[in-house]
PDB file of C-alpha atoms in Angstrom:
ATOM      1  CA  UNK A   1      67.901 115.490 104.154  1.00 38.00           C
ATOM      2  CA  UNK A   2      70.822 113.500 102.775  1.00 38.00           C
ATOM      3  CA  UNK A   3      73.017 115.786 100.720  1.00 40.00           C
ATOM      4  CA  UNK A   4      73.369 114.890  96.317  1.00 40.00           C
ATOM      5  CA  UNK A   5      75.322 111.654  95.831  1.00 43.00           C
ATOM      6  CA  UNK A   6      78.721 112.744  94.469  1.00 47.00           C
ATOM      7  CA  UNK A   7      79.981 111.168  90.951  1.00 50.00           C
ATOM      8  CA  UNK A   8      83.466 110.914  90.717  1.00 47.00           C
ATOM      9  CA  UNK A   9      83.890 111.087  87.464  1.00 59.00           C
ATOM     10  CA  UNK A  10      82.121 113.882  86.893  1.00 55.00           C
ATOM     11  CA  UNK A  11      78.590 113.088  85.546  1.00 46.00           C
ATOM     12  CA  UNK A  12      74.808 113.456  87.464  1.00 47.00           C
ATOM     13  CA  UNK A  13      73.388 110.710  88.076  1.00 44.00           C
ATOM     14  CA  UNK A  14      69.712 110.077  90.398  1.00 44.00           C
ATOM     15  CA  UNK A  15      70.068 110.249  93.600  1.00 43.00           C
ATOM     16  CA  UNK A  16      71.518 107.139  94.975  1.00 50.00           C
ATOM     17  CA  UNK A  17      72.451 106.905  99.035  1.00 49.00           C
ATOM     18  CA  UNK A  18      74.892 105.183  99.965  1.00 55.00           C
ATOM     19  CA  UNK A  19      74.557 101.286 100.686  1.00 54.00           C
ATOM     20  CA  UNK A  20      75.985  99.688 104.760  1.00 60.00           C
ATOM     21  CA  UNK A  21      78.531  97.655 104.147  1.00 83.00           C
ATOM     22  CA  UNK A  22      81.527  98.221 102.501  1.00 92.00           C
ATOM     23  CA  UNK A  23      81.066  99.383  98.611  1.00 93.00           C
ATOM     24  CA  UNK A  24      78.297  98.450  96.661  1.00 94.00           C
ATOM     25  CA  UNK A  25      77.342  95.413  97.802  1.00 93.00           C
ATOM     26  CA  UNK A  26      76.693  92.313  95.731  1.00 92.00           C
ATOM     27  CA  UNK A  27      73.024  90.615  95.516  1.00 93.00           C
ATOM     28  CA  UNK A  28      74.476  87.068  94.249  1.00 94.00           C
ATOM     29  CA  UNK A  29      77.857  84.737  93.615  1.00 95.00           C
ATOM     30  CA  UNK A  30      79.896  85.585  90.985  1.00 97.00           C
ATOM     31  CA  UNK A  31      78.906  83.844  87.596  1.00 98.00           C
ATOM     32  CA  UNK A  32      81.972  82.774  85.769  1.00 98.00           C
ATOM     33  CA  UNK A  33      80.149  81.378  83.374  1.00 98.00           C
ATOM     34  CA  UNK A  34      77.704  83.810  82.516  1.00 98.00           C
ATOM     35  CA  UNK A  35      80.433  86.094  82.360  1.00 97.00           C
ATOM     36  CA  UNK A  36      82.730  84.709  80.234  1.00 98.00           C
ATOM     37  CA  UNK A  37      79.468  84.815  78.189  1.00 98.00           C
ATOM     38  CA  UNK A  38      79.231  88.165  78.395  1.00 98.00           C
ATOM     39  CA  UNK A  39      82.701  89.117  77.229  1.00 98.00           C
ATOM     40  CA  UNK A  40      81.989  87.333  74.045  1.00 97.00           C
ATOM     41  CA  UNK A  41      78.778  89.272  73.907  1.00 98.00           C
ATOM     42  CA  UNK A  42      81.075  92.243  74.247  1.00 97.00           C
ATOM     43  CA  UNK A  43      83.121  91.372  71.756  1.00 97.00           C
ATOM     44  CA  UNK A  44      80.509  90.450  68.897  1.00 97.00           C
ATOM     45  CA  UNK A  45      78.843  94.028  70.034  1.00 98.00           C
ATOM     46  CA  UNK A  46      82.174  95.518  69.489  1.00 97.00           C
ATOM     47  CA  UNK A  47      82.254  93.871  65.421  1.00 97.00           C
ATOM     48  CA  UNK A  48      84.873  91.480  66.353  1.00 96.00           C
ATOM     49  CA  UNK A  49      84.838  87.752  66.447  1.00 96.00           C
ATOM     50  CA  UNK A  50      85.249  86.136  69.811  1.00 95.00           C
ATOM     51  CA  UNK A  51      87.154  83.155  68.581  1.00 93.00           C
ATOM     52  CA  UNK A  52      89.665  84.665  66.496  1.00 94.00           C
ATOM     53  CA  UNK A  53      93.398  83.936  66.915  1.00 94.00           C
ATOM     54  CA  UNK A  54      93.847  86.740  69.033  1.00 95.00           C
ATOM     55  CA  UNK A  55      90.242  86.404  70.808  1.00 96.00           C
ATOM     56  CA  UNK A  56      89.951  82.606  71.538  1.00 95.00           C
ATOM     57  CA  UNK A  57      91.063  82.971  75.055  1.00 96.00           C
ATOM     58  CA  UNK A  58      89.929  86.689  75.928  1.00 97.00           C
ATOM     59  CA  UNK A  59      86.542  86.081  77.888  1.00 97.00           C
ATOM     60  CA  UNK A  60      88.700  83.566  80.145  1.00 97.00           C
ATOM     61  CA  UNK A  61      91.384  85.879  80.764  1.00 97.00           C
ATOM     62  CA  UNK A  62      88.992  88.716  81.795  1.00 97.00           C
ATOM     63  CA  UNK A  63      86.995  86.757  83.767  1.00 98.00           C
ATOM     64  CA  UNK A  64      90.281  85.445  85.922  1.00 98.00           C
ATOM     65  CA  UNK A  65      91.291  88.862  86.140  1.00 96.00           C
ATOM     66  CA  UNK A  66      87.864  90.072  87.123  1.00 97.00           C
ATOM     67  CA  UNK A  67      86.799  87.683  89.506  1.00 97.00           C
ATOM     68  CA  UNK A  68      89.947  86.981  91.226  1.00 95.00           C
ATOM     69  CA  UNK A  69      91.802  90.680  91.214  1.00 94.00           C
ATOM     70  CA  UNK A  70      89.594  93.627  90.370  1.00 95.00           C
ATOM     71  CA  UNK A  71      86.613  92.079  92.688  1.00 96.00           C
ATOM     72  CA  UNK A  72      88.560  89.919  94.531  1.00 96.00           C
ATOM     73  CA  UNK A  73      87.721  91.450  97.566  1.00 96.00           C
ATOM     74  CA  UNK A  74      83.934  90.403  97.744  1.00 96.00           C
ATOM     75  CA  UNK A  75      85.322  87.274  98.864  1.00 95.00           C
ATOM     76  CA  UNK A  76      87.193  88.876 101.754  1.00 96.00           C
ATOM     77  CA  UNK A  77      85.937  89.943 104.967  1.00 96.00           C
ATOM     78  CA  UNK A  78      87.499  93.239 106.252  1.00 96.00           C
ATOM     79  CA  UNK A  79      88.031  91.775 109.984  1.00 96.00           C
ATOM     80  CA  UNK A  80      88.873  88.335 109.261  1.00 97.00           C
ATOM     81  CA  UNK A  81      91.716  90.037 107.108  1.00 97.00           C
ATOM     82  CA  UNK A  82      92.923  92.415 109.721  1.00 97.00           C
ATOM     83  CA  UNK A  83      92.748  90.227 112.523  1.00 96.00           C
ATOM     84  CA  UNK A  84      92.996  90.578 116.421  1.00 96.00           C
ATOM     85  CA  UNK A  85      96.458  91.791 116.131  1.00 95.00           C
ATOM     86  CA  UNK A  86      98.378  91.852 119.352  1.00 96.00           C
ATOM     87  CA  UNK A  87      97.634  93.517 122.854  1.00 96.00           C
ATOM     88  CA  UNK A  88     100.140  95.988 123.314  1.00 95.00           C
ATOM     89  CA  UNK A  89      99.921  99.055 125.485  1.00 95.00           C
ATOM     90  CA  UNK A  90     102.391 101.462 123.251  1.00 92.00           C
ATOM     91  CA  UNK A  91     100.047 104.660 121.834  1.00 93.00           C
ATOM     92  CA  UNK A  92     102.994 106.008 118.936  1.00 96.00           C
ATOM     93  CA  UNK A  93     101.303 106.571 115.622  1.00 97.00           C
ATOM     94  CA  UNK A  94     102.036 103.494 112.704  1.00 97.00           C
ATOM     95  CA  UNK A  95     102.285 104.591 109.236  1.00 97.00           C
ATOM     96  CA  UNK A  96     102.336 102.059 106.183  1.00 97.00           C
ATOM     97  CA  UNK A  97     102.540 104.825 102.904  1.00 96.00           C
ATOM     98  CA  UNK A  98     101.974 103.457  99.486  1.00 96.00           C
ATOM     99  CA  UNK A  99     100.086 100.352  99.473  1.00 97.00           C
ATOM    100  CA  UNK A 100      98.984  99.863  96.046  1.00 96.00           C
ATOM    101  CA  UNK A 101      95.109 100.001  95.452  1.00 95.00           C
ATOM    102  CA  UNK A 102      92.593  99.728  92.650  1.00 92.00           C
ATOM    103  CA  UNK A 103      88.797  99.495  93.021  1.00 92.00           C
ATOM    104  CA  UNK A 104      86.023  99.354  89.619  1.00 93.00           C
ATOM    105  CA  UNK A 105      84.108 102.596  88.711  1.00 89.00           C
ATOM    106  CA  UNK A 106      80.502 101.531  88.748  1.00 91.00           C
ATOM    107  CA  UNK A 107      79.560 104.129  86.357  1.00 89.00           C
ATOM    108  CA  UNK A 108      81.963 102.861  83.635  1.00 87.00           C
ATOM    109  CA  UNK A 109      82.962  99.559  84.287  1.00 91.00           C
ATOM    110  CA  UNK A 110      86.505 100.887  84.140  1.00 88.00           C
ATOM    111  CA  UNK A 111      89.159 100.354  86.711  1.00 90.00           C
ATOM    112  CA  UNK A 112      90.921 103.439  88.739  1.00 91.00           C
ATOM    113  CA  UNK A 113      94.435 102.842  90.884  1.00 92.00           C
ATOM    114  CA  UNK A 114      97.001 104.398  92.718  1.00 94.00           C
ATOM    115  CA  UNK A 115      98.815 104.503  96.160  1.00 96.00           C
ATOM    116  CA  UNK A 116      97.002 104.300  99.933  1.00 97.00           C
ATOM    117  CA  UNK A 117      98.546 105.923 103.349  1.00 98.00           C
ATOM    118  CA  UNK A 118      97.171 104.753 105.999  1.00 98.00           C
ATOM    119  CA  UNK A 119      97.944 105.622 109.568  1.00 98.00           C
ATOM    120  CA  UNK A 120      96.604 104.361 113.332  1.00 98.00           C
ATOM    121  CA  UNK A 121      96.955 105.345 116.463  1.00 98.00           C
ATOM    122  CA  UNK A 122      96.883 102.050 118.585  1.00 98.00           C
ATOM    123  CA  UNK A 123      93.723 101.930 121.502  1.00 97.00           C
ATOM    124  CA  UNK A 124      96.092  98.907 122.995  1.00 96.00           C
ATOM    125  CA  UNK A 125      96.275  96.684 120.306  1.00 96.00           C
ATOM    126  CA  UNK A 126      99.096  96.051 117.243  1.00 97.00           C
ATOM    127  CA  UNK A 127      98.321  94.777 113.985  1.00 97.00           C
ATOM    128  CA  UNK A 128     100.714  93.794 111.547  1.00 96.00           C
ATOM    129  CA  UNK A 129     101.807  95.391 107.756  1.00 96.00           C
ATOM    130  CA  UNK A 130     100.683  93.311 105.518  1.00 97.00           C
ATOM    131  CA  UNK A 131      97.041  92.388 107.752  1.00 97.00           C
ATOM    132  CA  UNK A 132      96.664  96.238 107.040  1.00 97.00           C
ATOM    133  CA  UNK A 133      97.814  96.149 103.678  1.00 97.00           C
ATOM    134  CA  UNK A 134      95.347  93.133 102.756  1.00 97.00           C
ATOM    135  CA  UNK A 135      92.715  94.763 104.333  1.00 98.00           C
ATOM    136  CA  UNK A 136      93.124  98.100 101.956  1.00 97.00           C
ATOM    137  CA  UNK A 137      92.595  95.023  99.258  1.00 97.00           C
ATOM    138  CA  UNK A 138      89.385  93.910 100.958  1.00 97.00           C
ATOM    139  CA  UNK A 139      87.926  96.932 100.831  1.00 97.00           C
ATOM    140  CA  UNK A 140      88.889  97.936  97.338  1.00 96.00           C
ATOM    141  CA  UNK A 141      89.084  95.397  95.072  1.00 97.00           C
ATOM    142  CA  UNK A 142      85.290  95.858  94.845  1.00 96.00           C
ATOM    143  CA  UNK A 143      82.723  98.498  92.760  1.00 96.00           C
ATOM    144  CA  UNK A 144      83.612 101.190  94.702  1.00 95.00           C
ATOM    145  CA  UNK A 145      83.890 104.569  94.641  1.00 93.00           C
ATOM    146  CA  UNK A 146      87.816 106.302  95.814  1.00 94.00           C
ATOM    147  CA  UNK A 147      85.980 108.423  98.532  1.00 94.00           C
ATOM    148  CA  UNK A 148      84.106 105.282 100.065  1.00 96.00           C
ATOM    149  CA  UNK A 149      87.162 103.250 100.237  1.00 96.00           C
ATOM    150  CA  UNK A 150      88.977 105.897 101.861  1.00 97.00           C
ATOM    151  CA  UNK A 151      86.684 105.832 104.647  1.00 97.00           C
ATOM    152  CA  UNK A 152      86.145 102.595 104.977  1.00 97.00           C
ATOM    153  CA  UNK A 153      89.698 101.697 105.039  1.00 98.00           C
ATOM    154  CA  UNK A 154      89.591 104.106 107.899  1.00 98.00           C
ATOM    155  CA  UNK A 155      86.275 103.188 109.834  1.00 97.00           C
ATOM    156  CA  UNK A 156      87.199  99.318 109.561  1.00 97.00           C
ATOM    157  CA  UNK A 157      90.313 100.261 111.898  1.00 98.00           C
ATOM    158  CA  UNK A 158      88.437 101.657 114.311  1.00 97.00           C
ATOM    159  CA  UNK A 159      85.969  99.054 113.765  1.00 97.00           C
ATOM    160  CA  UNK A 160      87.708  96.230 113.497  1.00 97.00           C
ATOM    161  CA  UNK A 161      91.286  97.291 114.626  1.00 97.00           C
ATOM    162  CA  UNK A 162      89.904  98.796 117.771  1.00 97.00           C
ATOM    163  CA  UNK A 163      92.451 101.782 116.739  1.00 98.00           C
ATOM    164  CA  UNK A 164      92.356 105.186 119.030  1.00 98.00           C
ATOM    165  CA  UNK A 165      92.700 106.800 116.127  1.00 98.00           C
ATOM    166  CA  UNK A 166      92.409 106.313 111.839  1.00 98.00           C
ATOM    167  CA  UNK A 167      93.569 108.146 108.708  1.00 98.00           C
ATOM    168  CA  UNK A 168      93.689 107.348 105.077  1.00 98.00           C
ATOM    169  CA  UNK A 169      94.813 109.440 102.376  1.00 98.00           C
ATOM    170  CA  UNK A 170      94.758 107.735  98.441  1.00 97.00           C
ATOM    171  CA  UNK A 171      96.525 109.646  95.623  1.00 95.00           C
ATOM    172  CA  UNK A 172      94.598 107.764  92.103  1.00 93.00           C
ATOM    173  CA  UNK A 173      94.038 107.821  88.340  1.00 89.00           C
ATOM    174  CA  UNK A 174      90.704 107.478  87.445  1.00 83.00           C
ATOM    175  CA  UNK A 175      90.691 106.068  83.831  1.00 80.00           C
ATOM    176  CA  UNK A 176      86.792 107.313  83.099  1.00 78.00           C
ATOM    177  CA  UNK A 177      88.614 110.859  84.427  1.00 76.00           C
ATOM    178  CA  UNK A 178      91.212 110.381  82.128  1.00 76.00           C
ATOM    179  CA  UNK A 179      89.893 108.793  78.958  1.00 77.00           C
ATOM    180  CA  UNK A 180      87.645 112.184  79.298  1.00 70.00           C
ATOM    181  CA  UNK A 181      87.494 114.565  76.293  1.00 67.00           C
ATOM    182  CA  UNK A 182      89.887 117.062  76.390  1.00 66.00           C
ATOM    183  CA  UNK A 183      91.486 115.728  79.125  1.00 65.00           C
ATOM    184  CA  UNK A 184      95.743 115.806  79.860  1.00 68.00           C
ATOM    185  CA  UNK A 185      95.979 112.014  80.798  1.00 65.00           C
ATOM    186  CA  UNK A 186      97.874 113.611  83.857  1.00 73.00           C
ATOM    187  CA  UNK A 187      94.733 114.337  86.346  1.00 80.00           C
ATOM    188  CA  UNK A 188      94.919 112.879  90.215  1.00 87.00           C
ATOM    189  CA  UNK A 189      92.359 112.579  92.690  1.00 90.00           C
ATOM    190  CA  UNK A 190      93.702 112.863  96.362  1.00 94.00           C
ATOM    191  CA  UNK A 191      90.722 112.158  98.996  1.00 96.00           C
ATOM    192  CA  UNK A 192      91.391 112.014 102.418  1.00 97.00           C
ATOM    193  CA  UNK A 193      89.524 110.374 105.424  1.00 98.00           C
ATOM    194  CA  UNK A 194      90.290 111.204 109.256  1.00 98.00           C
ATOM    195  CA  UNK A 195      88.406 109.351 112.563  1.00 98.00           C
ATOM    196  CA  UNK A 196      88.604 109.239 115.855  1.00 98.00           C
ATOM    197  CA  UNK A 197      91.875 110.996 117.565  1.00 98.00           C
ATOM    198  CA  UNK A 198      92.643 112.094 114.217  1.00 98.00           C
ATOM    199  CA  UNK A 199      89.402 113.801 113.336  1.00 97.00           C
ATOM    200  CA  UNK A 200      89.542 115.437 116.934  1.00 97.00           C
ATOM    201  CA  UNK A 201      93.181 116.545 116.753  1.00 97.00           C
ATOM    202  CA  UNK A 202      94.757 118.754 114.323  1.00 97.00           C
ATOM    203  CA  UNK A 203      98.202 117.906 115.713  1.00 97.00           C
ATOM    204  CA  UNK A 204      97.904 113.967 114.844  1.00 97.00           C
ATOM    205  CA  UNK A 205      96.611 115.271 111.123  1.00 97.00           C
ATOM    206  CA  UNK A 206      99.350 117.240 110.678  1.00 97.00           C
ATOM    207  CA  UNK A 207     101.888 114.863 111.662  1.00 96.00           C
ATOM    208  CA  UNK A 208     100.748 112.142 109.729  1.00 97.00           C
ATOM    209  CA  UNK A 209     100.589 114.101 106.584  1.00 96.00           C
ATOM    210  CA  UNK A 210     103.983 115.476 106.966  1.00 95.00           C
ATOM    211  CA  UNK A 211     104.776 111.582 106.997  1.00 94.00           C
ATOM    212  CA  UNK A 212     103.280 111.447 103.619  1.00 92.00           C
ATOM    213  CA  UNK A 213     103.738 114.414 101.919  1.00 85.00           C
ATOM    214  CA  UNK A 214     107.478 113.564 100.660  1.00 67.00           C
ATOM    215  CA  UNK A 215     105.439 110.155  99.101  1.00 59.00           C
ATOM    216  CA  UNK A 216     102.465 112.107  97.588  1.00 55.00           C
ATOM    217  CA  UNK A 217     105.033 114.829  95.702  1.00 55.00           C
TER     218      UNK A 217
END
């Protein structure tokens, strides 16, 4: 029996397993259009005119920033990003820490972000910084949940990297956390994600949060 689905920010919700693929995944294109539509909808719902001096432009705006940052990555595919890298017969453990990363709550509509550190440990291939960093953008600029992208980012180098080994650790603000009643405005959520050589060996854990602890202070 599948254990409760976890909400993030706090609230039940039905039971809801988890989808294959990587977040939730989409069932169409997205609909500029009927978007933009839907932001003046917003608005008029809200008691505020959507053509106003300050308002004429606002369903364009969100819709570029929607569409091409915040779910940007639903036109990316995770191993077209990373690549083949480079054969390469060198085992040390790679560490990028603090590649930025946001994903979309689905529960609130509301963006969370904060830092990734992410670590392989090569099964005889290389793959450069930025391929990794793009593919932590792949993965999360998405609806998403922080504890699916963590293991994604994670499982897609194994995956895709063909990595002996995978960790992720992300350090984020959730803004439905934070925009919670009697909340500080200070609360992080740290989830962590460990495969292959790292799930199997404390030693490799260890070393690759001592790596990141000095970041994640």
């Amino acid at each position: 029996m599948s254990p409760p689905a976890h909400d993030p920010c706090g609230h039940d919700h039905p039971h809801a397993p988890r989808p294959g693929g990587v977040g939730i995944p989409r069932s169409g294109a997205f609909d500029a259009p009927a978007f933009e539509k839907a932001v003046g909808d917003l608005l008029r719902a809200c008691g505020i005119a959507p053509d106003n001096a300050h308002t004429g432009r606002t369903a364009q705006r969100v819709r570029e920033l929607w569409q091409r940052r915040l779910l940007g990555g639903y036109e990316l595919d995770p191993a077209e990003v990373l690549g083949d890298g480079f054969e390469d017969a060198r085992r040390d453990m790679v560490v990028i820490r603090g590649i930025a990363v946001h994903g979309v709550c689905p529960h609130h509509l509301v963006p969370f972000r904060g830092v990734a550190h992410v670590a392989y440990l090569p099964g005889g291939r290389l793959h450069g910084f930025g391929r990794i960093a793009r593919l932590v953008d792949a993965i999360g600029h998405r609806f998403t949940y922080q504890e699916w992208m963590t293991r994604d980012i994670a499982d897609a180098l194994m995956t895709h990297g063909h990595a002996a080994g995978a960790a992720c650790v992300i350090e984020a603000e959730q803004l439905c956390l934070l925009l919670g009643e009697d909340r500080r405005g200070d609360e992080r959520v740290i989830t962590q994600a460990f495969a292959g050589e790292f799930e199997r060996s404390e030693q490799a854990r260890n070393e690759f949060l001592r790596a990141t602890e000095e970041r994640r202070r």
